[in-house]
Tab-separated table of C-alpha atoms and ligand atoms in Angstrom:
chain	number	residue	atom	x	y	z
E	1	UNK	CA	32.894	-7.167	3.065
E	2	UNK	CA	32.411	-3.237	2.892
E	3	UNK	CA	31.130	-1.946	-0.129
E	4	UNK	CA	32.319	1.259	0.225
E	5	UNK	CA	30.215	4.354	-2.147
E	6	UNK	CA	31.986	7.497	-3.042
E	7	UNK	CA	29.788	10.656	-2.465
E	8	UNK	CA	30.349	13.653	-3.536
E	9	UNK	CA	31.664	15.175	0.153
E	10	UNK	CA	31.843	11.873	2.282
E	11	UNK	CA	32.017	8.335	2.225
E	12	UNK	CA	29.238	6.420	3.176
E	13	UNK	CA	29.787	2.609	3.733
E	14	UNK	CA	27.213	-0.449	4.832
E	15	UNK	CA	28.202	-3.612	5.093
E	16	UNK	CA	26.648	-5.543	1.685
E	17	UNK	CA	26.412	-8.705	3.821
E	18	UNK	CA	23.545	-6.898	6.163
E	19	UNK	CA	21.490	-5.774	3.879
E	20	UNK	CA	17.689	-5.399	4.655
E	21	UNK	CA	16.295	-8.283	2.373
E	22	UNK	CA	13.014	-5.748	2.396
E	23	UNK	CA	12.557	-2.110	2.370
E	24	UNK	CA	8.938	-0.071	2.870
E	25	UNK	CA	8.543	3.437	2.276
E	26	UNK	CA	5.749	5.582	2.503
E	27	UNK	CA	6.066	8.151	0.044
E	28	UNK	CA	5.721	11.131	1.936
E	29	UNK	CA	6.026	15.257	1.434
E	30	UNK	CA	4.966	15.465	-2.404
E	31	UNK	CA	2.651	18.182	-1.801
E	32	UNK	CA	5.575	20.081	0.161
E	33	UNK	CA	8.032	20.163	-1.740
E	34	UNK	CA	5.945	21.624	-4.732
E	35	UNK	CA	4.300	23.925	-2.169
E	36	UNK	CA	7.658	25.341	-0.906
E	37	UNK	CA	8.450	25.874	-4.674
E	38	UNK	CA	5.272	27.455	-5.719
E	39	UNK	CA	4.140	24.456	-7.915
E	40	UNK	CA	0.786	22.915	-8.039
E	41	UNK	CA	0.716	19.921	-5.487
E	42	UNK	CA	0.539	17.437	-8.525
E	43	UNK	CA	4.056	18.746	-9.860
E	44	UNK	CA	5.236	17.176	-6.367
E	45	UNK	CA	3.885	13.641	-7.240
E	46	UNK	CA	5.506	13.725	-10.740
E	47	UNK	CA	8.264	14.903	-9.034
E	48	UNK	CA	7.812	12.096	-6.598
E	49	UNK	CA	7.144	9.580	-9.088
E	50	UNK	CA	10.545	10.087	-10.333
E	51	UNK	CA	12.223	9.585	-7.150
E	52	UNK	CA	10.603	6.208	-7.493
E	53	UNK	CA	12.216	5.189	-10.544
E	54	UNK	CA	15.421	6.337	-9.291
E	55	UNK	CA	14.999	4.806	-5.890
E	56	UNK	CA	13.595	1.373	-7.137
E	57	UNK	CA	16.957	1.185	-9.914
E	58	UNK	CA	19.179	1.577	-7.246
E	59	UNK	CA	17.735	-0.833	-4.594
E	60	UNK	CA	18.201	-3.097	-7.562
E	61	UNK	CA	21.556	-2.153	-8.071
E	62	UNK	CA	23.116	-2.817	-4.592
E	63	UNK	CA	20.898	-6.176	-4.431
E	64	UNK	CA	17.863	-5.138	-2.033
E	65	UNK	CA	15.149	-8.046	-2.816
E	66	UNK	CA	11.557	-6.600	-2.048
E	67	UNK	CA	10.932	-2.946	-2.029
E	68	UNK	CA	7.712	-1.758	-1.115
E	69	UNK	CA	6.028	1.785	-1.495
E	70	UNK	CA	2.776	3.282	-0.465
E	71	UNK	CA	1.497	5.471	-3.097
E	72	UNK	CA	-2.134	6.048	-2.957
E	73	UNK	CA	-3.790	4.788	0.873
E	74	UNK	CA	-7.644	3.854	1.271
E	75	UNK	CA	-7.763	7.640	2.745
E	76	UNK	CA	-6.149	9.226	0.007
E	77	UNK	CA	-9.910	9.449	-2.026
E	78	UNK	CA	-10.559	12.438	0.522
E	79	UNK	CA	-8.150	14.708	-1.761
E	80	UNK	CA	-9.360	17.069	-4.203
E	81	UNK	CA	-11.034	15.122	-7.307
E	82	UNK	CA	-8.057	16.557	-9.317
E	83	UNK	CA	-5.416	15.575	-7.123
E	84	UNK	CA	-6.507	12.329	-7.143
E	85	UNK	CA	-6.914	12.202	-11.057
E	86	UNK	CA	-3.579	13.496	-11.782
E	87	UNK	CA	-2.035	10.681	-9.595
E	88	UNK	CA	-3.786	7.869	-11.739
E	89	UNK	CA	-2.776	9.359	-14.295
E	90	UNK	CA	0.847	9.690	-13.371
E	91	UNK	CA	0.534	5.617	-12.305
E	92	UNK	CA	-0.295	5.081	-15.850
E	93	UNK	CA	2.085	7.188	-17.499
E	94	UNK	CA	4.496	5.325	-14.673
E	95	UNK	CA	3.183	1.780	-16.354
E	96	UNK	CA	3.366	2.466	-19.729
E	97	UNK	CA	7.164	3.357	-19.180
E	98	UNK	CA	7.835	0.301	-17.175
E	99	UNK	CA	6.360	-1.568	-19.881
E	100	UNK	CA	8.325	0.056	-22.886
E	101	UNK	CA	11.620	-0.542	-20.750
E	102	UNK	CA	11.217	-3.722	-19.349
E	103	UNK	CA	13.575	-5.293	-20.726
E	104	UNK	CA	16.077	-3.375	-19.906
E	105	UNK	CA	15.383	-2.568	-16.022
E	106	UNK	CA	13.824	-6.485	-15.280
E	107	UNK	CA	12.431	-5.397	-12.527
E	108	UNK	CA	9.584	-7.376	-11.420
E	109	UNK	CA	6.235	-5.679	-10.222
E	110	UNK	CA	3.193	-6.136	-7.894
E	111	UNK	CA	0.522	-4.420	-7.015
E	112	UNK	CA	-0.869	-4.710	-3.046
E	113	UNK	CA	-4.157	-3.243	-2.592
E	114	UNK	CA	-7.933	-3.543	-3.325
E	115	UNK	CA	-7.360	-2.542	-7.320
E	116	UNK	CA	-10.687	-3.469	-8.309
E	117	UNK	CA	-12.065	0.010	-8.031
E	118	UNK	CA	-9.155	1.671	-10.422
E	119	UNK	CA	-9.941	2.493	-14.056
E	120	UNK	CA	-10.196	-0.277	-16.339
E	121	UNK	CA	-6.887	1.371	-18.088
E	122	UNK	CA	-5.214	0.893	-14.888
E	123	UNK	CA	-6.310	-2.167	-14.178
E	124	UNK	CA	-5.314	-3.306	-17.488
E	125	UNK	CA	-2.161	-1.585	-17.174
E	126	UNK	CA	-1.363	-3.163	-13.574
E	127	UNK	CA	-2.502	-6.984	-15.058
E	128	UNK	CA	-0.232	-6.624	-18.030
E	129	UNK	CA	2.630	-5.509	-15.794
E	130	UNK	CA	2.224	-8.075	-13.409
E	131	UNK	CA	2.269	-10.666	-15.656
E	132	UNK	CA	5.491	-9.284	-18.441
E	133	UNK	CA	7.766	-9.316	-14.862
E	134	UNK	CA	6.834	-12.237	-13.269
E	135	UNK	CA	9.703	-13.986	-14.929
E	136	UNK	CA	12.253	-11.052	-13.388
E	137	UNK	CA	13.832	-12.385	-10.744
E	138	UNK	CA	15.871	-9.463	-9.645
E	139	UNK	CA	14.347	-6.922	-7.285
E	140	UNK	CA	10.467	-7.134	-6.733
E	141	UNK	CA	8.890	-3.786	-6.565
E	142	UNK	CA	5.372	-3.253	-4.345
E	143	UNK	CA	2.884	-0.274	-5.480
E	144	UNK	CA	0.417	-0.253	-2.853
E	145	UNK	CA	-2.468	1.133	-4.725
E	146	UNK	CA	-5.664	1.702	-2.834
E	147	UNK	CA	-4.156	-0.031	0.179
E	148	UNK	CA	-5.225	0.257	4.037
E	149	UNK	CA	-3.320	-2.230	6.587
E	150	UNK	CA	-6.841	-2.446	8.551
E	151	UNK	CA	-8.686	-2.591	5.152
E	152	UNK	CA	-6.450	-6.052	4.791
E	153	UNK	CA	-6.721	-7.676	7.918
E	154	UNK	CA	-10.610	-7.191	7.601
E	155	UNK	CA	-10.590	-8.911	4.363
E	156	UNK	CA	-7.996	-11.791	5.732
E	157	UNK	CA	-10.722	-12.091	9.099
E	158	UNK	CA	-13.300	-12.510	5.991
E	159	UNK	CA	-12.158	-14.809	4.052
E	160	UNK	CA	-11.183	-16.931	6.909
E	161	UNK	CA	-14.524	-16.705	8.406
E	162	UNK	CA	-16.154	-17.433	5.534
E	163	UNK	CA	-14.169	-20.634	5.362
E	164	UNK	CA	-14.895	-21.580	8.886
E	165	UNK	CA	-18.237	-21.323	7.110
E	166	UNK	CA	-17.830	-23.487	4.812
E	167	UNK	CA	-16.140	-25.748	7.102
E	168	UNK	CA	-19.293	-26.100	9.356
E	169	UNK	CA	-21.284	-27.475	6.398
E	170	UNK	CA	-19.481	-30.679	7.225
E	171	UNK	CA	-19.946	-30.159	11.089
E	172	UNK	CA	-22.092	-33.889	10.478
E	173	UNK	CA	-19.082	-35.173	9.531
E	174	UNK	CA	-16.973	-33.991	12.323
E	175	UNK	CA	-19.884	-35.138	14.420
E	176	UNK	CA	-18.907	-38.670	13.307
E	177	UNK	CA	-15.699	-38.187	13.917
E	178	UNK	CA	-14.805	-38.429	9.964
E	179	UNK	CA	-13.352	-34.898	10.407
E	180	UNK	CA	-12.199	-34.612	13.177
E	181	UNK	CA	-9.932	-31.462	13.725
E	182	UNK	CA	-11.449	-27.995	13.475
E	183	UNK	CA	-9.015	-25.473	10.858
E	184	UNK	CA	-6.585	-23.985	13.110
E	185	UNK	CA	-5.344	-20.417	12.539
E	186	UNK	CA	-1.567	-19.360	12.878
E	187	UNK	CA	0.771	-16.574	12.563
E	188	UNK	CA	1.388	-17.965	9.171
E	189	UNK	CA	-1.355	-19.039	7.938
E	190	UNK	CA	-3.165	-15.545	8.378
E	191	UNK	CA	-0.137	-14.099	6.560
E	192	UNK	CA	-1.045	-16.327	3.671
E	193	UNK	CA	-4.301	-14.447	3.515
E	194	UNK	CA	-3.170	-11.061	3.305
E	195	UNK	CA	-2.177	-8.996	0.119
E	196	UNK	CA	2.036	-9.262	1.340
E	197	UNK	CA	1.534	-13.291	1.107
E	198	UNK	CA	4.929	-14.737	0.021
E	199	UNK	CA	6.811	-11.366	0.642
E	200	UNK	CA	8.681	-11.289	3.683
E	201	UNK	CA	7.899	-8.689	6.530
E	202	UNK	CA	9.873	-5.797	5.934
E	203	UNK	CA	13.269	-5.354	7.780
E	204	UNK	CA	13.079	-1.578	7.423
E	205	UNK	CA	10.060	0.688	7.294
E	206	UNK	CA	11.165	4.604	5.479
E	207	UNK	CA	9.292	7.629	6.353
E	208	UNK	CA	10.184	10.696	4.940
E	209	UNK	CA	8.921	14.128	5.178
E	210	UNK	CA	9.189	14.518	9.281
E	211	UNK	CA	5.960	12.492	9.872
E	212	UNK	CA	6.368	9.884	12.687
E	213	UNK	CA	3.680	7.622	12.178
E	214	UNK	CA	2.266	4.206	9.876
E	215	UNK	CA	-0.658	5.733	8.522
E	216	UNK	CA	-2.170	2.111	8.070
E	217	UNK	CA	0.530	1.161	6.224
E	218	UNK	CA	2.022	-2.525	6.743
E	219	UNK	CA	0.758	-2.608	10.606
E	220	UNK	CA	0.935	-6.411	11.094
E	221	UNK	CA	3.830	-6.819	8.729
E	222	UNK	CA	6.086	-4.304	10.724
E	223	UNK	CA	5.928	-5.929	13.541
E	224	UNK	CA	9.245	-6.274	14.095
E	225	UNK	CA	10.662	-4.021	11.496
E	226	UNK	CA	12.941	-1.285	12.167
E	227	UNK	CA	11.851	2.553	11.505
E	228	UNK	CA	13.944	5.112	10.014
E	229	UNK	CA	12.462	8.586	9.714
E	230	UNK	CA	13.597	11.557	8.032
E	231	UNK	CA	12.825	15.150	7.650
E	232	UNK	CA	13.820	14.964	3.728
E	233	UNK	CA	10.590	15.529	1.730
E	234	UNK	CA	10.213	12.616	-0.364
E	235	UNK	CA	11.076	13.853	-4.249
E	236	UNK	CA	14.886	15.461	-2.277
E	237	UNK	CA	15.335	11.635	-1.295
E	238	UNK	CA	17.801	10.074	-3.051
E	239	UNK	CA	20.376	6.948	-3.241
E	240	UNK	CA	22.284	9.199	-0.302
E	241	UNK	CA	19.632	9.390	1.665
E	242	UNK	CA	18.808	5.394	1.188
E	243	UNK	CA	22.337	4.951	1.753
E	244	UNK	CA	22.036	6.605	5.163
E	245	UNK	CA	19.165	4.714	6.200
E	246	UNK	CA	20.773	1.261	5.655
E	247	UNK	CA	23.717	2.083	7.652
E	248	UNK	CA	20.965	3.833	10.394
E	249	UNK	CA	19.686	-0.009	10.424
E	250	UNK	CA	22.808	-1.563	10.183
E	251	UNK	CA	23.745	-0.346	13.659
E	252	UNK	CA	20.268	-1.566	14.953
E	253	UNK	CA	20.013	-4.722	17.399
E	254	UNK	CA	17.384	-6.751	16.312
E	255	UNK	CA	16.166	-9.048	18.848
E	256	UNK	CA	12.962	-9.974	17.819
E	257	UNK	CA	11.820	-10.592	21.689
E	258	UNK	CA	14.736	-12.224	22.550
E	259	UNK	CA	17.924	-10.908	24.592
G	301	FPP	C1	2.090	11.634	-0.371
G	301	FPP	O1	2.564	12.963	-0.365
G	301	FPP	C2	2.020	11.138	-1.731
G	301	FPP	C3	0.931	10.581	-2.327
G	301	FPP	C4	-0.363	10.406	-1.627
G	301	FPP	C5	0.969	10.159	-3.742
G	301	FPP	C6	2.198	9.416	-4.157
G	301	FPP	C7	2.075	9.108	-5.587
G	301	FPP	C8	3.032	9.219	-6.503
G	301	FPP	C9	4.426	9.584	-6.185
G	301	FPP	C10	2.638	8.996	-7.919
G	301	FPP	C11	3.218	7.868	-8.652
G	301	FPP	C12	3.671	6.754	-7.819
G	301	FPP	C13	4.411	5.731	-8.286
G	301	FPP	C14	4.827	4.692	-7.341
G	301	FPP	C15	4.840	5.630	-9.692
G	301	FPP	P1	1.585	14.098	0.135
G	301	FPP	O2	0.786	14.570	-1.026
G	301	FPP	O3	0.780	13.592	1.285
G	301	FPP	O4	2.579	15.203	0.586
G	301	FPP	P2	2.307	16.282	1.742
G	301	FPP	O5	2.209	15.514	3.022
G	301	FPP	O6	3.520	17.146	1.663
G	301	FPP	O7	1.043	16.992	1.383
């Protein structure tokens, strides 16, 4: 079936039956777009926060499950002090709206990063989110928040390690053959351990703003995703825009290794 969107100039038409199940995007070309305009950078980020809202409704509307977005990297502390402020504090202006409409968008929300660092407002903020739309079982929206992909696979590597560790405490037992096989570590398994356990990899990864790289953003998880870049600075994006990308990967031929 064709669920066919009337545009303003043309038609543009995916097929609803292909959708991605998950869509990434780094949110990208905030400081731009206010540049171009002769804004402070931060007016960009509001600006960009609002694409966010406008994005995450409609994936919710056309029936994406999992969108993900990368809003603040384990790099992003090297900004100017202010810079950085004025995007926590957008975050929590972001929160406290999500909160006061919740029950009208039910949209449920995680949080994929090392948060511990944040404000205790944010954190706050972030907990009480999490928890008001766990019961929402429409779309699930990702904020990575102080997230690096290599900053989460050395945490996963820890934590496994450390129960290897733990494991060799009873190394008497394997000994005498009371244990007797050794924790084995699979594809799965060390997805488990990472923040994205119980999200499926993402089917397409979004870059706007001309930039044709990860940026330590989802690097085991996009394995076999497909990319879709764009020169649109992120606050122009729009449910066009999205639209064109899903037909972009509609047309792709995923293989996954195979012929
Ligand atoms: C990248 O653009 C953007 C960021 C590092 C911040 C993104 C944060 C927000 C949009 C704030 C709120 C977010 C949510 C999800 C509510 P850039 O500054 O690198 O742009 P540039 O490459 O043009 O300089």
């Amino acid at each position: 079936m064709f669920n066919k969107l009337k545009r303003k100039s043309k038609k543009v038409a995916w097929d609803s039956e292909k959708l991605p199940r998950h869509i990434a995007i780094v949110l990208d070309g905030n400081g731009r777009w206010a540049t171009k305009r002769a804004l402070p950078r931060t007016a960009g980020h509001a600006a960009g926060a609002e694409t966010f809202r406008k994005v995450a409704t409609y994936c919710k509307n056309i029936g994406i499950e999992f969108l993900t977005v990368y809003a603040f990297s384990t790099e992003n502390w090297k900004r100017p002090p202010d810079e950085v402020s004025k995007i926590m504090e957008l975050l929590e202006k972001y929160l406290h709206e999500a909160l006061e409409k919740m029950e009208r968008d039910r949209v449920k929300m995680k949080f994929i990063g090392d948060i511990s660092v944040l404000s205790p407002k944010l954190k706050a903020l972030i907990a009480e989110t999490e928890e008001v739309s766990k019961r929402f079982d429409g779309v699930q929206v990702n904020i990575c928040l102080n997230y690096g992909s290599r900053d989460e696979i050395l945490r996963a590597v820890d934590t496994y390690a450390k129960s290897l560790l733990r494991f060799s405490e009873y190394s008497d037992n394997i000994n005498q053959g009371i244990i007797s096989t050794q924790p084995s570590l699979t594809e799965e398994s060390f997805s488990n351990l990472l923040y994205t356990a119980n999200i499926p990899d993402p089917d397409l990864v979004i870059r706007p703003s001309g930039e044709y790289r990860l940026s330590n953003f989802l690097l085991w998880q996009s394995a076999y995703s497909e990319f879709y870049f764009t020169d649109v600075l992120w606050p122009d994006f729009n449910e066009k825009e999205l639209d064109q990308a899903i037909l972009t990967y509609q047309k792709r031929d995923r293989r996954f290794g195979g012929i």
